[in-house]
mmCIF file with all atom_site columns, C-alpha atoms and ligand atoms in Angstrom:
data_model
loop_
_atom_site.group_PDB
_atom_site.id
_atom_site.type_symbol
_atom_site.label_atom_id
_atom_site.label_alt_id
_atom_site.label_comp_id
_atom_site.label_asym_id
_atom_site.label_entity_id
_atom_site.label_seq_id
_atom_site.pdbx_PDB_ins_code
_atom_site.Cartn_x
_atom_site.Cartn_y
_atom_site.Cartn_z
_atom_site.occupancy
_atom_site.B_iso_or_equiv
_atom_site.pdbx_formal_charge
_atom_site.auth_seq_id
_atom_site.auth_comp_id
_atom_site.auth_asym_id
_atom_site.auth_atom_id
_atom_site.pdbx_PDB_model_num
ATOM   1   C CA  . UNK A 1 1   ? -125.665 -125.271 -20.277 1.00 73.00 ? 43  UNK A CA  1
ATOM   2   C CA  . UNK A 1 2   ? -122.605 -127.463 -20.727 1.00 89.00 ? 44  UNK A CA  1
ATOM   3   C CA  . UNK A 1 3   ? -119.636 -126.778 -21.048 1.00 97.00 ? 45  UNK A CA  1
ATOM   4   C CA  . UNK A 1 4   ? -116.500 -127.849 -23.131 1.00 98.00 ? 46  UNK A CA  1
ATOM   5   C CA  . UNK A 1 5   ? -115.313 -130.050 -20.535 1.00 98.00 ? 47  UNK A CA  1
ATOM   6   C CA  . UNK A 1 6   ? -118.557 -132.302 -20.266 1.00 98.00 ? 48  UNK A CA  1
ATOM   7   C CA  . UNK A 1 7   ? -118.408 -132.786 -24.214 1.00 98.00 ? 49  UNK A CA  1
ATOM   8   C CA  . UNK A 1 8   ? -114.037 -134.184 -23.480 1.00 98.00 ? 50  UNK A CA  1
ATOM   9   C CA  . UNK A 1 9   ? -115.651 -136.362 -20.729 1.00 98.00 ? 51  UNK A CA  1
ATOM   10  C CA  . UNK A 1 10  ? -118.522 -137.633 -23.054 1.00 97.00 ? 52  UNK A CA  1
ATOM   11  C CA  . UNK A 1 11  ? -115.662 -138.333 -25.754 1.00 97.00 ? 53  UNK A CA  1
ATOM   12  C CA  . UNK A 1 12  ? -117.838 -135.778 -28.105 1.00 96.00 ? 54  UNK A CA  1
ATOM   13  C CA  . UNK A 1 13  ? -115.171 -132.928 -28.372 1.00 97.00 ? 55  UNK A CA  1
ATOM   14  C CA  . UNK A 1 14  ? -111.000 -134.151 -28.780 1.00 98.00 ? 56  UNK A CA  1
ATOM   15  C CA  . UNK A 1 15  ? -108.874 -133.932 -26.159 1.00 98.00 ? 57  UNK A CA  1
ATOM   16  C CA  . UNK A 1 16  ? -105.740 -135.986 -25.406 1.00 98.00 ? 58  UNK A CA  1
ATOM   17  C CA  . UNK A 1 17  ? -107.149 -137.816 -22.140 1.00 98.00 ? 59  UNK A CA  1
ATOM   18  C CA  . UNK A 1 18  ? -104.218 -139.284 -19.801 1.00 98.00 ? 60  UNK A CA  1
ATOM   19  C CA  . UNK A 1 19  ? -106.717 -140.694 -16.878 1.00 98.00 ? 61  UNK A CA  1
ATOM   20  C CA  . UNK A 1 20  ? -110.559 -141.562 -16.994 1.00 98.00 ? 62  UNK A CA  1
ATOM   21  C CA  . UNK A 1 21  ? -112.214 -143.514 -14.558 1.00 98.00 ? 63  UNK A CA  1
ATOM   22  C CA  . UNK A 1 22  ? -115.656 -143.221 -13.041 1.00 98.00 ? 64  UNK A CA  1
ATOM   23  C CA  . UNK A 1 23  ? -114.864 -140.150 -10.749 1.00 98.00 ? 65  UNK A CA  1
ATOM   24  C CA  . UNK A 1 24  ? -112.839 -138.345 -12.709 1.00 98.00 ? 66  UNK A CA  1
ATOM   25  C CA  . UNK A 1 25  ? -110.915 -137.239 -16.202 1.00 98.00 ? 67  UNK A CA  1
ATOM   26  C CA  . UNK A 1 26  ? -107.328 -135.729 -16.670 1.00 98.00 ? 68  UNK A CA  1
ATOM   27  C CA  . UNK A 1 27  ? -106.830 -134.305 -20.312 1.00 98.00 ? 69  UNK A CA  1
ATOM   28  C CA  . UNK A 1 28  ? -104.052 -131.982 -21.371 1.00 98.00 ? 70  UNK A CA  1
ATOM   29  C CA  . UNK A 1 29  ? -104.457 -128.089 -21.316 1.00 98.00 ? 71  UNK A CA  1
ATOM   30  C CA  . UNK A 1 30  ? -105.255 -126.595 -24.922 1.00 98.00 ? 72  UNK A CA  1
ATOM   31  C CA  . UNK A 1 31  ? -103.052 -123.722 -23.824 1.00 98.00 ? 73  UNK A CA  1
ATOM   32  C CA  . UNK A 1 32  ? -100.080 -125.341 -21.951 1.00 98.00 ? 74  UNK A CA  1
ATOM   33  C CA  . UNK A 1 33  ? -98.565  -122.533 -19.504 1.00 97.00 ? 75  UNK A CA  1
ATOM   34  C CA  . UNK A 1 34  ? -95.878  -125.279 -18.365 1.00 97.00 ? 76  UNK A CA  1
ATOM   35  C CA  . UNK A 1 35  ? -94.324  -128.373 -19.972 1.00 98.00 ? 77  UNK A CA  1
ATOM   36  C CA  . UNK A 1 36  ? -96.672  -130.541 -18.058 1.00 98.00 ? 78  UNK A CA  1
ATOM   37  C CA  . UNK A 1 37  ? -100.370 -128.931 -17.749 1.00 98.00 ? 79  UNK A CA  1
ATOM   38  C CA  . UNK A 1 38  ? -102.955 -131.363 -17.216 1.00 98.00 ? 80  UNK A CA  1
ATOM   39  C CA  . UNK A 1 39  ? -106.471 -130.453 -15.850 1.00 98.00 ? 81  UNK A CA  1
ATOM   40  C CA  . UNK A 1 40  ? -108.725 -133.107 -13.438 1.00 99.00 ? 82  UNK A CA  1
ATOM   41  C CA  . UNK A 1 41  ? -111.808 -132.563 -13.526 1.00 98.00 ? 83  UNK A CA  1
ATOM   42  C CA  . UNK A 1 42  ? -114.967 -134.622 -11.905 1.00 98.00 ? 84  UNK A CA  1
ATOM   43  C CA  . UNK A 1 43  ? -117.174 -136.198 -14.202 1.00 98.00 ? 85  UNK A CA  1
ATOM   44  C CA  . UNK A 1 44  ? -119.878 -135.244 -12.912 1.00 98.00 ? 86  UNK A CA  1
ATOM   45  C CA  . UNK A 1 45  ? -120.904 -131.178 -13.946 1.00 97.00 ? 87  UNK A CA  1
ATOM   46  C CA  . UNK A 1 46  ? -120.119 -128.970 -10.846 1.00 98.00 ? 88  UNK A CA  1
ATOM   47  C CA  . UNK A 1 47  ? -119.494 -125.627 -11.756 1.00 98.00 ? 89  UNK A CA  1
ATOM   48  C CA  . UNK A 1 48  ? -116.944 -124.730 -8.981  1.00 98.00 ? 90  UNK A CA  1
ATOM   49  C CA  . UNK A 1 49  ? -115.706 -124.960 -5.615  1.00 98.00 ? 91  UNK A CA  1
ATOM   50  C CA  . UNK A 1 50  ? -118.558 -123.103 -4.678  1.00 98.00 ? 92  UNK A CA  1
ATOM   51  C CA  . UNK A 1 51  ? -121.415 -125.708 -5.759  1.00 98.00 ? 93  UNK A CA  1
ATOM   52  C CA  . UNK A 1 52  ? -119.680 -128.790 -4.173  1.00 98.00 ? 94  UNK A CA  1
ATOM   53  C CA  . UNK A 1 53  ? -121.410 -130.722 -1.460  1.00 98.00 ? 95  UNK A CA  1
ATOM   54  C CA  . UNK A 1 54  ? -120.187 -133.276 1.230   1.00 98.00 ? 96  UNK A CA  1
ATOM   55  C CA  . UNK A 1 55  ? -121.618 -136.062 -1.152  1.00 98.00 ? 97  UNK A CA  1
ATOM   56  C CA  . UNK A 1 56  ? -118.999 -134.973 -3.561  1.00 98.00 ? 98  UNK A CA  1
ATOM   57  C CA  . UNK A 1 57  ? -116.288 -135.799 -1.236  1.00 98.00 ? 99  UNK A CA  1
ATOM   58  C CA  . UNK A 1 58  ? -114.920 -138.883 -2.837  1.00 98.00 ? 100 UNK A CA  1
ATOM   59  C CA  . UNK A 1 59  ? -114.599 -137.550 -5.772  1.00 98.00 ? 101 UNK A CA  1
ATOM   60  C CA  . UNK A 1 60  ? -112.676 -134.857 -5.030  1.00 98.00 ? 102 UNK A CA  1
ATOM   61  C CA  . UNK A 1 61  ? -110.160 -137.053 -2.750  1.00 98.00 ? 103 UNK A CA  1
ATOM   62  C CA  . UNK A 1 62  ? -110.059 -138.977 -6.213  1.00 98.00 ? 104 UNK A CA  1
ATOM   63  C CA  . UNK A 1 63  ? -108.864 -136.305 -7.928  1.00 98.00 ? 105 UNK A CA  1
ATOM   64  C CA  . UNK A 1 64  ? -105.992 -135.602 -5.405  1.00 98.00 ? 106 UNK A CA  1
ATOM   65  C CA  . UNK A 1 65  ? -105.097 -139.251 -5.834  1.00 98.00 ? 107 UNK A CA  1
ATOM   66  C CA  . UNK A 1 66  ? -105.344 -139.037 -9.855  1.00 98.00 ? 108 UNK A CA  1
ATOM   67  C CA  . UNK A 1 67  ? -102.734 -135.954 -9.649  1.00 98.00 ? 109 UNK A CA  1
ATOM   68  C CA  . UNK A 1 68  ? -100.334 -137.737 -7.425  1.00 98.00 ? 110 UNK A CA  1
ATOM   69  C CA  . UNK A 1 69  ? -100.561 -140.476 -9.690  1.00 98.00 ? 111 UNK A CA  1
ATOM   70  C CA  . UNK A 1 70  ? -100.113 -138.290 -12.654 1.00 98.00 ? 112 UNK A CA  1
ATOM   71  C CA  . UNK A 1 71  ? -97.123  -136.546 -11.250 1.00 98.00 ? 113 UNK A CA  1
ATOM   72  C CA  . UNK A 1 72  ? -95.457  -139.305 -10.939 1.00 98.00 ? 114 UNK A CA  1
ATOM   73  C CA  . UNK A 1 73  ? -95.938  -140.982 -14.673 1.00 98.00 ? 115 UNK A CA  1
ATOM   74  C CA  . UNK A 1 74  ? -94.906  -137.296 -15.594 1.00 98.00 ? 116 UNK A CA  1
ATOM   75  C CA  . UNK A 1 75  ? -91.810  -137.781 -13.738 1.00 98.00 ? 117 UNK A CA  1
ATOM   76  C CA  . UNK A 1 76  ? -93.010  -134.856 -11.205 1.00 98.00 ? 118 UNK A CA  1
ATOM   77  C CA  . UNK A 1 77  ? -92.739  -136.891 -7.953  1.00 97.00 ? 119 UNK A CA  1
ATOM   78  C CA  . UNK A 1 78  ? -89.288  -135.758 -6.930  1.00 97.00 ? 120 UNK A CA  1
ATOM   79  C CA  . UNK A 1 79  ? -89.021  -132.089 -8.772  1.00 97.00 ? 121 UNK A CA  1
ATOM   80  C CA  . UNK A 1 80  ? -92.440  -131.267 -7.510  1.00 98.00 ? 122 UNK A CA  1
ATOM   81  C CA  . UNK A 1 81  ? -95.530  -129.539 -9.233  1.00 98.00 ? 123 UNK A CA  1
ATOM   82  C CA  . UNK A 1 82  ? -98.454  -127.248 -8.759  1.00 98.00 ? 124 UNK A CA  1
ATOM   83  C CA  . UNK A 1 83  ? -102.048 -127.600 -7.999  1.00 98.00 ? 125 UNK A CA  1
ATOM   84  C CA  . UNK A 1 84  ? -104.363 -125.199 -8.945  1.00 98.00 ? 126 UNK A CA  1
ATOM   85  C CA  . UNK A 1 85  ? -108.037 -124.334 -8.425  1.00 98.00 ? 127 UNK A CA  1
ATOM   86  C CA  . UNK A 1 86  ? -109.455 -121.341 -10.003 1.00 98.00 ? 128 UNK A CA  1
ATOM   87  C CA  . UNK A 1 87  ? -112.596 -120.314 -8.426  1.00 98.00 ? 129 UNK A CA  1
ATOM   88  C CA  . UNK A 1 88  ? -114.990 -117.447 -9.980  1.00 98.00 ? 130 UNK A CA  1
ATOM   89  C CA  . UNK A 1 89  ? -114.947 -114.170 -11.582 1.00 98.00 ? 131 UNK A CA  1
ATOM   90  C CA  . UNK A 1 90  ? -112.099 -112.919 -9.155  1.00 96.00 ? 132 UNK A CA  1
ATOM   91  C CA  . UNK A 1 91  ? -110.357 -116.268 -9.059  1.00 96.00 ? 133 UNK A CA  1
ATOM   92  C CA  . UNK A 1 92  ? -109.998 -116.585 -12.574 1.00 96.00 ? 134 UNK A CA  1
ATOM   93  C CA  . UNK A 1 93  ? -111.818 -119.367 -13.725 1.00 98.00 ? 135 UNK A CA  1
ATOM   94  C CA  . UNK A 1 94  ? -112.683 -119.375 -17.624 1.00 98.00 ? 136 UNK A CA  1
ATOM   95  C CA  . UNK A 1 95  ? -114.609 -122.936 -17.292 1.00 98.00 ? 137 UNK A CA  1
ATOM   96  C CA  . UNK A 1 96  ? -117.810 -123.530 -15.103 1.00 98.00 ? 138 UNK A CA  1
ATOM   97  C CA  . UNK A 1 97  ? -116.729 -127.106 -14.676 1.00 98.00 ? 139 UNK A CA  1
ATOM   98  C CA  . UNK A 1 98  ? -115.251 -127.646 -11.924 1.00 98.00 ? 140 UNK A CA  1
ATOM   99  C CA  . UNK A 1 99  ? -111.029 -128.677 -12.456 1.00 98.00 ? 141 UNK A CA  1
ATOM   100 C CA  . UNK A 1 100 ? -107.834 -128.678 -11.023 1.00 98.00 ? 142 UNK A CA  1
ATOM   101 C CA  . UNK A 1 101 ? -104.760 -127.836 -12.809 1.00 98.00 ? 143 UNK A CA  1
ATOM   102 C CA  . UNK A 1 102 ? -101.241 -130.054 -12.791 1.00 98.00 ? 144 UNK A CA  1
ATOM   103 C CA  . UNK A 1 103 ? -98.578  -128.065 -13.422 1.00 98.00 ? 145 UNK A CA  1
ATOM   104 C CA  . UNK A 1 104 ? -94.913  -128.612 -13.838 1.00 98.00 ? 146 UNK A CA  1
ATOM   105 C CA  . UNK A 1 105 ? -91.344  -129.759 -15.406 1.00 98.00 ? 147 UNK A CA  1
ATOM   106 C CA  . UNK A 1 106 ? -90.215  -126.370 -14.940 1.00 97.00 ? 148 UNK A CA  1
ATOM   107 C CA  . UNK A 1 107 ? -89.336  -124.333 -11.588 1.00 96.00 ? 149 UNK A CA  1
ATOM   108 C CA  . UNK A 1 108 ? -92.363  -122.312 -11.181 1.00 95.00 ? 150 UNK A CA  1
ATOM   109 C CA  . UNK A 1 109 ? -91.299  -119.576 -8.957  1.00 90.00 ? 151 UNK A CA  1
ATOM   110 C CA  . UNK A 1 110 ? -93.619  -117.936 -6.099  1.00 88.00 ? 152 UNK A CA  1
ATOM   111 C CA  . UNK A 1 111 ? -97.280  -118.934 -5.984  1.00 83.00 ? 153 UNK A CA  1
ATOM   112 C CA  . UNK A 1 112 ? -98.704  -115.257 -7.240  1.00 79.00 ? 154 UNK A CA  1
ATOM   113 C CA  . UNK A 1 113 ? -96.517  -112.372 -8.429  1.00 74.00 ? 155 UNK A CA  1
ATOM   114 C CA  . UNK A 1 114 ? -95.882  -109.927 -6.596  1.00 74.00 ? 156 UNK A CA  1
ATOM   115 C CA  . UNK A 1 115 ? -98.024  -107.760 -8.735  1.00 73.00 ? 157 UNK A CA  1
ATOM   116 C CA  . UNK A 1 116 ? -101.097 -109.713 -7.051  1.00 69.00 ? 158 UNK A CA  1
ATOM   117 C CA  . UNK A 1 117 ? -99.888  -109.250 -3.740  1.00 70.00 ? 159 UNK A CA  1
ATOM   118 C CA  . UNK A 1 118 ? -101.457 -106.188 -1.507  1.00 71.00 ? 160 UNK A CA  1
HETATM 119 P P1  . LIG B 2 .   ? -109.512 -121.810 -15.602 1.00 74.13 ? 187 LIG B P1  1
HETATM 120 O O1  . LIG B 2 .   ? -109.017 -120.429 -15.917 1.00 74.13 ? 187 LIG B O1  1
HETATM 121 O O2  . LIG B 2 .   ? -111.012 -121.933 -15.787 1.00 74.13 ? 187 LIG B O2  1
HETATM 122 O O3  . LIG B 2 .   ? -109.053 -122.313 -14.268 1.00 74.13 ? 187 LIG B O3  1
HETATM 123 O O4  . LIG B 2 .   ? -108.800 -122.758 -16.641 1.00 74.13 ? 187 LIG B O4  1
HETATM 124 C C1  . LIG B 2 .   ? -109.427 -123.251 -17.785 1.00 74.13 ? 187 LIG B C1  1
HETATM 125 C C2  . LIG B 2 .   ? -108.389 -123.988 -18.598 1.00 74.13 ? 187 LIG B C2  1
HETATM 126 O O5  . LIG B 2 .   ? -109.045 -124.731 -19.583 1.00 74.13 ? 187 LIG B O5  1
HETATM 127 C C3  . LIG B 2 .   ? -107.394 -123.064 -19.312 1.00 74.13 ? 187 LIG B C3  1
HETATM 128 O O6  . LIG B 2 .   ? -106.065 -123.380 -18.899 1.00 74.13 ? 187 LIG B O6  1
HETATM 129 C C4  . LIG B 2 .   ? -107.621 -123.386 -20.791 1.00 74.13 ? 187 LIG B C4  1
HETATM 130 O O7  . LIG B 2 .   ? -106.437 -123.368 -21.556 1.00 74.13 ? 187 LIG B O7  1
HETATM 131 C C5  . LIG B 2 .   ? -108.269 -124.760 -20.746 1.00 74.13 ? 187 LIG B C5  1
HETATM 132 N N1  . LIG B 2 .   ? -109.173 -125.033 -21.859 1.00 74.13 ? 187 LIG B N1  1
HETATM 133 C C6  . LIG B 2 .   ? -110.150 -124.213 -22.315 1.00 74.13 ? 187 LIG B C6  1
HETATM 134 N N2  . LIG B 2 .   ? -110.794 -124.789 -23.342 1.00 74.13 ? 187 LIG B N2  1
HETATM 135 C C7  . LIG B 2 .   ? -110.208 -126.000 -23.533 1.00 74.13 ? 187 LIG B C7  1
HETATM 136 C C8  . LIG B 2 .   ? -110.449 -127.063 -24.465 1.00 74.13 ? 187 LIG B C8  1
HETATM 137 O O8  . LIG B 2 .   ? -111.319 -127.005 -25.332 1.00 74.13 ? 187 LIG B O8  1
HETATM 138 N N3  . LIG B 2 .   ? -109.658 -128.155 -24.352 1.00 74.13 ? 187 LIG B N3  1
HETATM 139 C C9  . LIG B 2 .   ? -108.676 -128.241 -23.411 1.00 74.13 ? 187 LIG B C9  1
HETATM 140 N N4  . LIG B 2 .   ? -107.960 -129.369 -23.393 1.00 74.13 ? 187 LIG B N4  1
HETATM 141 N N5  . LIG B 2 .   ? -108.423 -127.276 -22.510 1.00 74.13 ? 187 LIG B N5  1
HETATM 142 C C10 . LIG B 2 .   ? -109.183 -126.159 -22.578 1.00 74.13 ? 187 LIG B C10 1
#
């Protein structure tokens, strides 16, 4: 079944789209939880961290080179940023496309609250 990200990457459903080439897509998050929140995601439809494969591996050094490129036309380079892959039920993930979220322009404090910790 597809998911909301595959219709943004086929240009079906709207999404402000900073970065497309043949690997991957950066779009803005729907639901910003920092001034800049931008989501890379393969074009291709892996569901998560847990379905990708060694031929995959381009594509996801791509999208570590997209967000590095990103952060800096965000004017991230020097403040620094976040990267963030939500994987499964437990890890939080909402979409069964595979993404990576860019966050920053704000401090954001530890990694997980404390309340997460053990
Ligand atoms: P996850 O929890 O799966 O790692 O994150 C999914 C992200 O996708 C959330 O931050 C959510 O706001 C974003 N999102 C969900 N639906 C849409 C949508 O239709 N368009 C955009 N641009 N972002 C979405």
């Amino acid at each position: 079944m597809s998911t909301i990200f595959e219709r943004i990457i086929d240009g079906e459903a709207p999404a402000t789209i900073v970065y497309q080439d043949d690997l991957v897509t950066a779009f803005k998050d729907i639901n910003p939880i920092a001034p800049v929140h931008i989501l890379i995601v393969p074009n291709k439809a892996i569901p998560s961290v847990q379905e990708v494969e060694a031929e995959d591996e381009a594509m996801l050094g791509r999208m570590f080179t997209v967000a590095r490129k990103i952060a800096e036309e965000q004017g991230l380079a020097e403040r620094g940023y976040r990267l963030i892959v939500n994987c499964g039920d437990e890890g939080g993930q909402e979409v069964y496309h595979l993404h990576m979220h860019l966050l920053g322009g704000k401090s954001l404090g530890p990694m997980l609250d404390r309340k997460f910790r053990l």
